XYZ file of C-alpha atoms in Angstrom:
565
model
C -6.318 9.771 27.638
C -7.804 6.912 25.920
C -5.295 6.515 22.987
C -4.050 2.709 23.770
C -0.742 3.316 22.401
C 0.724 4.236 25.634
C 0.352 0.418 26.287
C 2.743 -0.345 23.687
C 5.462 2.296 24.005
C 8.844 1.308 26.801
C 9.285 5.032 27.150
C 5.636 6.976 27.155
C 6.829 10.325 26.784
C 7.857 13.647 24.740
C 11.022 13.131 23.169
C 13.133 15.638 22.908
C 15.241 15.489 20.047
C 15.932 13.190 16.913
C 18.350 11.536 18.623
C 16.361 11.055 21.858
C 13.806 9.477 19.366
C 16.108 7.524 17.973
C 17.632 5.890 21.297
C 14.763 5.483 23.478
C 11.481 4.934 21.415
C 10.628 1.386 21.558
C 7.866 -0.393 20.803
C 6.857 -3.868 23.138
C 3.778 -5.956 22.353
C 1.968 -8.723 24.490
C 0.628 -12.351 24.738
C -0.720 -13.113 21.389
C -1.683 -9.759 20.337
C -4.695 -9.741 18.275
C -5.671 -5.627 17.080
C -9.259 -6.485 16.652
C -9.175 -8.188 20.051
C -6.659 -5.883 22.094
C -7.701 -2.827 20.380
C -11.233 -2.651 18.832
C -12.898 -4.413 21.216
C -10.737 -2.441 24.152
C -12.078 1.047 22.659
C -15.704 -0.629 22.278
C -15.477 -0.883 26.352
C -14.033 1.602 27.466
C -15.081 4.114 25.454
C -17.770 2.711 23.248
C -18.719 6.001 21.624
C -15.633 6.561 20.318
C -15.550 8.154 16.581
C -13.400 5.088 14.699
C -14.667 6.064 10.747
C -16.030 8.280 8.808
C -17.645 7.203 5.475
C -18.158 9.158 2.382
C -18.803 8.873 -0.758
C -19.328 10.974 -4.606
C -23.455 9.865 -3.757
C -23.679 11.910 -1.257
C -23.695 8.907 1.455
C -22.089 8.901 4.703
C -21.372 7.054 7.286
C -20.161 7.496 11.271
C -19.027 4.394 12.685
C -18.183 4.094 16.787
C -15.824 1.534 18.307
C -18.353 0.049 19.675
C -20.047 -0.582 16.019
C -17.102 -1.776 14.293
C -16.245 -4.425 17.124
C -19.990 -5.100 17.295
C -20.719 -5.485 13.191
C -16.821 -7.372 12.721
C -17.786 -10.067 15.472
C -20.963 -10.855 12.713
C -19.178 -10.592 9.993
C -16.841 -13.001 11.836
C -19.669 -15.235 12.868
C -20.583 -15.323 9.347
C -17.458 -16.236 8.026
C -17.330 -19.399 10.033
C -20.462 -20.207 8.435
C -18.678 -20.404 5.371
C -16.383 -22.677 6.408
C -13.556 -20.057 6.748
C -11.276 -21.112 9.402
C -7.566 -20.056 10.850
C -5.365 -19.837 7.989
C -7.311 -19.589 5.177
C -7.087 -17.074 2.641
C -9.588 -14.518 1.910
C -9.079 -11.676 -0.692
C -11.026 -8.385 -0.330
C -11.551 -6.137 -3.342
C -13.397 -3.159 -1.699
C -12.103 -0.534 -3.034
C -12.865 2.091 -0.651
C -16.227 0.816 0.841
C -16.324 0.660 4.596
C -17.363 -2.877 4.708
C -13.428 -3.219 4.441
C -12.975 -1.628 7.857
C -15.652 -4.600 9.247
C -14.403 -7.527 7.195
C -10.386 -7.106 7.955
C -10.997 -7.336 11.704
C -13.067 -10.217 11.577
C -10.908 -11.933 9.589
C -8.362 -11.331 12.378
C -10.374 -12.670 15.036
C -10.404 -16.301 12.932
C -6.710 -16.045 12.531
C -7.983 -16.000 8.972
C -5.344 -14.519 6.213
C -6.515 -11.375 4.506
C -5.197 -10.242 1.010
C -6.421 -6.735 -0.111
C -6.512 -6.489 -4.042
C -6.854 -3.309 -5.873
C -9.618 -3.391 -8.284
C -7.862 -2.586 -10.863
C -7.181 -6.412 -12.042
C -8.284 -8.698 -14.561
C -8.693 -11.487 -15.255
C -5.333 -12.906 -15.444
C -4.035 -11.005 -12.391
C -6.703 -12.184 -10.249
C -6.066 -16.063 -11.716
C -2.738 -16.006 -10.877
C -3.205 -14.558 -6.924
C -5.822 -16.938 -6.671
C -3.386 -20.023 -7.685
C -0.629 -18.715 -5.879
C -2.346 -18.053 -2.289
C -5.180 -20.946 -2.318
C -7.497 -18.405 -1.875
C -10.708 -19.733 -0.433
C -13.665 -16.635 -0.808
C -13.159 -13.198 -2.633
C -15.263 -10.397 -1.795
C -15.777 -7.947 -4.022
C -18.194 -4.484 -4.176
C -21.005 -4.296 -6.869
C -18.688 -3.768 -9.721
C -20.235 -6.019 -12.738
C -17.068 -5.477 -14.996
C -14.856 -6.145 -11.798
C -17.009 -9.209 -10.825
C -17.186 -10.949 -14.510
C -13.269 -10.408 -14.657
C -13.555 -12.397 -10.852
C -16.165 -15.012 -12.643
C -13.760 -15.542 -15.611
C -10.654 -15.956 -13.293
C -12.428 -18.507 -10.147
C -14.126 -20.635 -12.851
C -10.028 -21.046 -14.454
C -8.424 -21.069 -11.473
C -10.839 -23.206 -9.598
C -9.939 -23.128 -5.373
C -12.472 -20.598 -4.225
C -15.582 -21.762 -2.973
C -17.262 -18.444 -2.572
C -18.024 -14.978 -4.568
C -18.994 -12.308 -2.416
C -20.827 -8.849 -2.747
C -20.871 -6.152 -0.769
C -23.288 -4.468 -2.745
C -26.733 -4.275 -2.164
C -27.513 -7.165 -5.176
C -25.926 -10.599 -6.040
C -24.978 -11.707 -9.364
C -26.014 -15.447 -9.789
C -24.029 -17.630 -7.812
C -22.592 -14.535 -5.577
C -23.984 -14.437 -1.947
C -24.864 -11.299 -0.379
C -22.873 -10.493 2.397
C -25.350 -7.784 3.504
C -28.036 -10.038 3.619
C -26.545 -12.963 5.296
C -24.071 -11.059 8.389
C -26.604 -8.957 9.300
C -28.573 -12.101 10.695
C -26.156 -13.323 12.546
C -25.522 -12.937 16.452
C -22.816 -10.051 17.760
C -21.344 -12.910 19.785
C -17.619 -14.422 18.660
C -15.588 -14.857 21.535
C -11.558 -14.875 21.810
C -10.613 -17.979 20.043
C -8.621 -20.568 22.212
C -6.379 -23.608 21.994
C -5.535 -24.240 18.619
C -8.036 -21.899 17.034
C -6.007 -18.923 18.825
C -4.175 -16.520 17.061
C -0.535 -15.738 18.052
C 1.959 -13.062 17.272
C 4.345 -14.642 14.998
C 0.897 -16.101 12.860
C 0.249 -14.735 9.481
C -2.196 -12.445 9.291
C -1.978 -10.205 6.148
C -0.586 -11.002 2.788
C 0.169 -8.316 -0.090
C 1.425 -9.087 -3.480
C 3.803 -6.522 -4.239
C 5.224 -6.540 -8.007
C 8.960 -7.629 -8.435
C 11.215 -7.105 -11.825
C 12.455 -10.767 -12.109
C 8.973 -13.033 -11.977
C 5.162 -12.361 -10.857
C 4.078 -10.472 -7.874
C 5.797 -11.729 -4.779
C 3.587 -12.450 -1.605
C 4.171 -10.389 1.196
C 3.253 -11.926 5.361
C 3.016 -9.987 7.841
C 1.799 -11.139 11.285
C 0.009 -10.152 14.394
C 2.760 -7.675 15.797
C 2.258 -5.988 12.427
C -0.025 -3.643 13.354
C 1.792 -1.935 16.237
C 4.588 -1.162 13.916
C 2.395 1.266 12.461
C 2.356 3.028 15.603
C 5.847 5.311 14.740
C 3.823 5.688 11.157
C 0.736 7.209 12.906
C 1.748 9.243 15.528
C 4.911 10.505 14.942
C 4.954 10.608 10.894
C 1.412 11.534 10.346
C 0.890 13.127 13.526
C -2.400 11.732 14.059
C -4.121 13.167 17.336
C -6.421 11.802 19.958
C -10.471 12.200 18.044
C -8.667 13.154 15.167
C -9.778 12.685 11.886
C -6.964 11.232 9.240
C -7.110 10.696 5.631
C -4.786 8.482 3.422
C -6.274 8.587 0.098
C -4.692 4.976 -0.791
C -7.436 2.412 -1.995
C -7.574 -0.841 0.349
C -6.073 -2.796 -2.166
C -2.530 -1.090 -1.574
C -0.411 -1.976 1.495
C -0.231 1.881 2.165
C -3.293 1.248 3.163
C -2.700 -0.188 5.999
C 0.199 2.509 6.612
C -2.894 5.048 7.010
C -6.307 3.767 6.915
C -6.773 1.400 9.702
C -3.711 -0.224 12.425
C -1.421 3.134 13.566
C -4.232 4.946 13.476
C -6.666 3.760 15.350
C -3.972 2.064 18.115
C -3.476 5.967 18.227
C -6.863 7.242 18.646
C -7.476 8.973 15.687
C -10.417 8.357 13.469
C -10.155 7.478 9.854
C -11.984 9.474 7.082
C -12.528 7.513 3.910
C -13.570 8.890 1.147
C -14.884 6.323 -1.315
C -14.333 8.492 -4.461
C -15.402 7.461 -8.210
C -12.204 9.325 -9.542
C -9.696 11.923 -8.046
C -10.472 15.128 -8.800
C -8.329 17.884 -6.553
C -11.067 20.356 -6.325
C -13.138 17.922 -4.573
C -10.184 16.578 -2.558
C -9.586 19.801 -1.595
C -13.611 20.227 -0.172
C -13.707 17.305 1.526
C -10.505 18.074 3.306
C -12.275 21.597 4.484
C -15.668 20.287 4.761
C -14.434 17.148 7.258
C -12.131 19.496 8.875
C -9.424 16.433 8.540
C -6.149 17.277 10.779
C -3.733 14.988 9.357
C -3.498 14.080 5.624
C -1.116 11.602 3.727
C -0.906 11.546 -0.185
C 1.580 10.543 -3.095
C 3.334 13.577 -4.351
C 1.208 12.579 -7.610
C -1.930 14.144 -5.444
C 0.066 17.842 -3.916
C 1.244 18.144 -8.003
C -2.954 18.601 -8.962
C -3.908 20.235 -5.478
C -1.105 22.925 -5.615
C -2.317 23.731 -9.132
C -6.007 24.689 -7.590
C -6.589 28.314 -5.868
C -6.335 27.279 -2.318
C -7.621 30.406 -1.023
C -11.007 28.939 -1.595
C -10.621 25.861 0.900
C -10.742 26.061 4.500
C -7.285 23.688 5.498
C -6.533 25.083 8.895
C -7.689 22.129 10.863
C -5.257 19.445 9.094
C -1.754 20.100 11.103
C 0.261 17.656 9.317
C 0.264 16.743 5.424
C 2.541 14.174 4.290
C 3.751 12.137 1.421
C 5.176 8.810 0.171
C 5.507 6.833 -2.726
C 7.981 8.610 -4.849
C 10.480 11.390 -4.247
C 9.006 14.564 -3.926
C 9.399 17.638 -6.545
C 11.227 20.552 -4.403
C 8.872 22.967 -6.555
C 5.724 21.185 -5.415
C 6.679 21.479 -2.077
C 7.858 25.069 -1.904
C 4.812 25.999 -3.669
C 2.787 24.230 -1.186
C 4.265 25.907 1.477
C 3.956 28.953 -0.216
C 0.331 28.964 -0.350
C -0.786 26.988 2.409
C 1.661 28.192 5.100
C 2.228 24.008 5.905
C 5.106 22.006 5.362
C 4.995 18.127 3.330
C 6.524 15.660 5.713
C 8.120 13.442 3.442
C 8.762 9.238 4.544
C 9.417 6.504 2.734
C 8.899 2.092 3.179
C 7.917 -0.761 1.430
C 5.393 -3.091 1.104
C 7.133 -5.717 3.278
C 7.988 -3.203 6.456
C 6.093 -0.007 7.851
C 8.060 3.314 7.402
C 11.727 3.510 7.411
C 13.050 6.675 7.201
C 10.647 9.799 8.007
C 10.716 13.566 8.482
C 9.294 12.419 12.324
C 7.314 15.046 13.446
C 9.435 18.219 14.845
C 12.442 15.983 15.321
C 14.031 16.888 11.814
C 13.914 20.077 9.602
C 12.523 18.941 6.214
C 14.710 18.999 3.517
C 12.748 18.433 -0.006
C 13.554 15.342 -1.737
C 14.723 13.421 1.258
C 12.886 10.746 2.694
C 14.287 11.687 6.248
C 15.523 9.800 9.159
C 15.837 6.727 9.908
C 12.758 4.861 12.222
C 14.086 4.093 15.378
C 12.764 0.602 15.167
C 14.877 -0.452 12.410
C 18.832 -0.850 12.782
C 19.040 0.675 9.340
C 22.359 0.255 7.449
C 23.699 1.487 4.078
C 26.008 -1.137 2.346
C 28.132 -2.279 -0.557
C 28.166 -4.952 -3.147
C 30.039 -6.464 -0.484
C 28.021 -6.000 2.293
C 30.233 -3.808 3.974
C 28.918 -0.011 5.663
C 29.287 2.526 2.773
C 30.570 6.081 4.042
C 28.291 9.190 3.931
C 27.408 10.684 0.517
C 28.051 7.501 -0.884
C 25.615 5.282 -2.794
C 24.229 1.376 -1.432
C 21.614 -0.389 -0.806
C 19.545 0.542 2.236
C 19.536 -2.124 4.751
C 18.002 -3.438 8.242
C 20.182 -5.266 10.744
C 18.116 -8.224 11.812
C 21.079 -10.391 13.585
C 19.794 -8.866 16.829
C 16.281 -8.345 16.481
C 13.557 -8.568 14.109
C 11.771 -5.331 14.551
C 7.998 -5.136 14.617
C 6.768 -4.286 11.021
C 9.190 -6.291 9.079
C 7.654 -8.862 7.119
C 8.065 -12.740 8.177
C 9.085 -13.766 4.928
C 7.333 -14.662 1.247
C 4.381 -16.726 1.560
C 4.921 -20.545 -0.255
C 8.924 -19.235 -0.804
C 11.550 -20.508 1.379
C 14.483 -19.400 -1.782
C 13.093 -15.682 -2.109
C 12.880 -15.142 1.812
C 16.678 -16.960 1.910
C 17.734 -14.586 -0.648
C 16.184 -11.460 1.080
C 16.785 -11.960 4.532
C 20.718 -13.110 3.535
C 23.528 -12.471 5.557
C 21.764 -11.430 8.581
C 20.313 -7.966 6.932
C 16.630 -7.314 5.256
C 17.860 -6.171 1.422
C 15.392 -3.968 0.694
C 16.852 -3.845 -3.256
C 16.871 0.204 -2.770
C 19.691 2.254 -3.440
C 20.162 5.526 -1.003
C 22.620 7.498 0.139
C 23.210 9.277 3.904
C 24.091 13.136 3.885
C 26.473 13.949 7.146
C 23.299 14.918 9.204
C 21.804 11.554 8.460
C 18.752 11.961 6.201
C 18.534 9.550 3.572
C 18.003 10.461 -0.128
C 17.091 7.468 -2.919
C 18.473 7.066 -5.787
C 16.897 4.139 -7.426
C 15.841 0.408 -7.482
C 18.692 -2.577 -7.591
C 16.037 -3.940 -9.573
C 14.177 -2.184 -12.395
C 10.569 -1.477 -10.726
C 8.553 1.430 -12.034
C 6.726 3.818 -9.431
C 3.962 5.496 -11.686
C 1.481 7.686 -9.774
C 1.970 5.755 -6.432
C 1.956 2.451 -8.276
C 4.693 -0.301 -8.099
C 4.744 -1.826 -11.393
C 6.883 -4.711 -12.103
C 8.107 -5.003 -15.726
C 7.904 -8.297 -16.035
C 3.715 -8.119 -15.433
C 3.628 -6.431 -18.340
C 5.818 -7.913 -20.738
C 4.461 -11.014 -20.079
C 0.908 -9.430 -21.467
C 2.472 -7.621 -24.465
C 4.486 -10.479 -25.518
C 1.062 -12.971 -25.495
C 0.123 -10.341 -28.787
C 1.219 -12.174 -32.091
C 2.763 -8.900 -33.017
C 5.165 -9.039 -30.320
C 8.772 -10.930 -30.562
C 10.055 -9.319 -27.668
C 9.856 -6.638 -25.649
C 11.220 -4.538 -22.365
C 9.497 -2.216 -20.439
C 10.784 0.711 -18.913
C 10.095 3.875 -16.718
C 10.410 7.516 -18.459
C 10.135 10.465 -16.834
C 6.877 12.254 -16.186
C 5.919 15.742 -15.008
C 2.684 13.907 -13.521
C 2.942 10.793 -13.230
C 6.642 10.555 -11.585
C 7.416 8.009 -13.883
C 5.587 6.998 -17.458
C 5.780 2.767 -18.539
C 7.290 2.698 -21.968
C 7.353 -0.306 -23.964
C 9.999 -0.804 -26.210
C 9.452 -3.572 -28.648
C 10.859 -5.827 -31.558
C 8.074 -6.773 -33.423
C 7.709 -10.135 -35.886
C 8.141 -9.967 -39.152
C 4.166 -10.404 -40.423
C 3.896 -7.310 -38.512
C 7.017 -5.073 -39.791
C 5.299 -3.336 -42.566
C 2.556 -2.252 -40.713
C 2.531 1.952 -40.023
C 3.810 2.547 -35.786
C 1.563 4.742 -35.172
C -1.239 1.757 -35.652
C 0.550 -0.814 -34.219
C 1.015 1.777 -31.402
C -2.733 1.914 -31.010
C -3.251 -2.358 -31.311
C -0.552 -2.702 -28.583
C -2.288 0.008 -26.461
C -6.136 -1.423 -26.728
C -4.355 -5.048 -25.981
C -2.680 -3.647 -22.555
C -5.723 -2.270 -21.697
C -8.261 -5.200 -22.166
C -5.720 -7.596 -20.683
C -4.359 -5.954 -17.426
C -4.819 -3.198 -15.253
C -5.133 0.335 -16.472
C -1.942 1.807 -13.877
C 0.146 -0.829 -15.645
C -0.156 0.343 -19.405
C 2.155 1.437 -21.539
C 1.720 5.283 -22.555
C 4.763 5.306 -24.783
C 5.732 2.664 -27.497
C 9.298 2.695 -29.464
C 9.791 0.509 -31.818
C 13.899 -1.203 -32.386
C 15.124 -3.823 -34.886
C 16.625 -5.553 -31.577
C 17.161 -4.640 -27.802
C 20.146 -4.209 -25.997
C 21.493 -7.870 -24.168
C 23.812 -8.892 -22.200
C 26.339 -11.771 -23.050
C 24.014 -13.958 -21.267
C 21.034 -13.025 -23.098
C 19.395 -10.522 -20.337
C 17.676 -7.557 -21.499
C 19.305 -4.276 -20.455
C 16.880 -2.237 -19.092
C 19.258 0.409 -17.725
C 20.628 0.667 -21.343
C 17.497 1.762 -22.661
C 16.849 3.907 -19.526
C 20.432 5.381 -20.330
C 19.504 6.145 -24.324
C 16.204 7.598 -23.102
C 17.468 9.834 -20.810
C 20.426 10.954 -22.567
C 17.847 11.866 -25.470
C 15.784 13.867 -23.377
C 12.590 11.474 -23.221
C 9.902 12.673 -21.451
C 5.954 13.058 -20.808
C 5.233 16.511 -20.110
């Protein structure tokens, strides 16, 4: 077999059991693993017409991309880079959407030993201002977006550190360079690094920001062992297979994209389909899951809720083995109906930004039971504890924890980038806090119950409040406000904004100040972090110390039925 993650396994073999899985699959790594060098370029040799992507898009374009031409194209791209002035430890943000010059530029920013932030491109200005300040970022890259690329304009010319817009799109704005026209020129030639230009496992290497409920995005580091985390998320949660082809429908600017669109995957010899879609709609999800003949799919339960509502008697899905979820609990009725009409089974899992997947329904090592995120991965020393820090029995409620006193497992982040206090405070007392609270049946599958904190998950989305306070309360209407998470029968979750307006503002009718607040969200951030539901109060609930009380208004919400239907 070809698959290269035998390499990386201490026991290659069929386990037979959970709890075989659990006390014998390890994961080692080597001398300064680099993927693009130890992985890309191995396939490109030794099997050079190996199937690594395939492209589509809503145009009707595709692309087929070997090993062999994504180790060939990212060496240019890296060569290019250089040109730039790009060097080991800079930071370079990618907003690419789902265009496959993602799957060149990451690698060859991992050959430099450059850092690479994906950024959804849903921003604006002022979230793209602030990453920029925060992360020194050096070039952005964008596709050819010209609302996306003015809101990049607006934000480099206040923010003032990066030296160079990008395109990936077959024309430049003014100023922009095309990348298209500049990497293809360049020579296929961009040798291992050495000396102090190497790369070495504990370097950084990727950096997400991830939204947090008590100040602006936190930023996520993850280093060169990274990647081979992801090989329990590939193989035995997704159950890629050797020349498979595997679709995560996650946009690049999400760190679940790197869950299922590039590292496990490929270290496990499955291709990647990407499908570079202009919106979701299920009935084409649904074709290009047939038409592709995909065999392993991964989706936020969002996505099953509008494909179990189609007739699939009219898609072909036998080929794809293994569907599978994350992002937000799963809906028992989703998933029996699902079963019901495809015969197939939704493998739930569930992680964070800063680790790869936790707990899993591992391939046929655990009977699925709906609304659990599974078992725990066998790479973390996962622990449930107290306000106290001490091991909570079963069936009782704590946050979910990871044991790092022994050993940091591979997949955990290194810490928050520029943040010595925040990494203190999460890595304290010799456990990861991952801020989750769970709860362990008897049999040991976890089940979540909610954040410590007060983050919202909205269609797959992590959205802190505090992001979008900060935008409502910039509106002269606006004295205060707190935003909250309602339930929705789409969505998950729905962002409510409750809010105490100023007096000039008091006589005006709700229902257009409703309207105001809306069209302000929406021309000031991004559209997943908008309010869909505004109440207006006289004053919100405090504590003695002057906090807002989030989980008060959840509590009045809930007890009054709130919902979006």
């Amino acid at each position: 077999m070809s698959a290269l993650y035998h390499e990386f396994l201490l026991e290659d073999r069929n386990f037979n059991d959970y709890e075989d899985f659990k006390n014998n699959c390890r994961i080692k790594t080597k001398k300064d693993f680099n993927f693009s060098y130890d992985i890309i370029d191995r396939y490109a040799e030794d099997s050079p017409d190996k199937r690594a992507l395939v492209w589509a898009d809503d145009n009707n374009e595709e692309k087929i991309f070997t090993f062999k031409e994504i180790s060939t194209k990212s060496k240019k791209a890296a060569s290019w880079l250089v040109s730039k002035g790009i060097k080991k430890g800079d930071t370079v943000m990618l907003i690419l959407r789902r265009r496959w010059e993602w799957w060149i530029l990451m690698p060859a920013l991992h050959r430099i030993g450059a850092i690479a932030i994906p950024a959804t491109d849903q921003l604006l200005q002022s979230d793209i201002e602030y990453r920029i300040k925060a992360a020194d970022v050096k070039m952005i890259i964008s596709y050819d977006n010209p609302m996306l690329q003015e809101e990049i304009e607006r934000a480099v010319l206040a923010a003032g550190t990066v030296k160079y817009c990008v395109t990936a799109g077959k024309t430049a704005r003014k100023n922009w360079i095309n990348f298209h026209g500049e990497y293809e020129k360049m020579e296929a030639k961009f040798p291992r690094p050495e000396g102090e230009k190497a790369t070495h496992n504990s370097d950084p290497m990727l950096l997400y920001f991830t939204s947090g409920t008590s100040g602006y995005p936190k930023m996520v580091v993850q280093d060169y062992d990274y990647p081979l985390g992801h090989i329990i998320t590939a193989l035995y949660w997704h159950g890629v297979v050797e020349d498979g082809l595997h679709l995560t429908i996650a946009e690049t600017g999400w760190a679940k994209s790197t869950w299922g669109k590039l590292y496990g995957q490929w270290i496990a010899g499955s291709a990647v389909f990407a499908y570079d879609m202009n919106m979701f709609k299920p009935a084409k999800m649904l074709e290009m899951i047939s038409k592709y003949h995909l065999t392993t799919f991964c989706a936020p339960p969002t996505v099953y809720r509008y494909l179990v509502r189609q007739d699939l008697s009219k898609y072909d899905l036998s080929c794809c083995t293994r569907f599978t979820t994350a992002g937000e609990a799963l809906n028992s009725e989703v998933y029996d109906k699902w079963l019901e009409k495809t015969g197939k089974q939704i493998f739930e899992g569930y992680g964070q930004t800063e680790t790869t997947i936790l707990c899993g329904n591992f391939l046929n090592f655990s009977n699925v039971r709906p609304g659990s995120m599974g078992r725990p991965n066998p790479l973390y020393d996962i622990v449930i504890l107290d306000s106290d820090n001490n091991p909570v029995p079963p069936e009782e409620t704590g946050e979910l924890c990871i044991r790092i006193d022994k050993k940091r497992p591979f997949g955990l982040l290194t810490g928050y980038y520029r943040n010595e206090e925040l990494t203190g405070q999460v890595f304290e007392n010799g456990v990861y806090h991952t801020g989750d609270n769970v709860y362990m049946d008897k049999d040991g599958y976890v089940w979540f119950i909610g954040r410590k904190d007060d983050i919202i998950k909205t269609a797959g989305y992590r959205v802190s409040p505090f992001e979008v306070e900060s935008i409502l309360q910039q509106h002269p209407a606006v004295m205060e406000c707190a935003v909250t998470g309602v339930e929705d029968a789409k969505r998950g979750m729905a962002i409510k904004a409750t809010v105490v307006l100023t007096p000039d503002y008091n006589s005006i009718p709700r229902d257009k100040m409703e309207i105001t607040l809306s069209t302000y969200a929406k021309e000031n951030t991004a559209m997943y972090k908008c309010p869909r539901l505004f109440e207006f109060v006289k004053e919100l609930p405090k504590t003695i110390s002057g906090k807002i009380r989030r989980a008060e208004i959840r509590r009045q919400d809930e007890k009054a039925g709130m919902a979006v239907s």
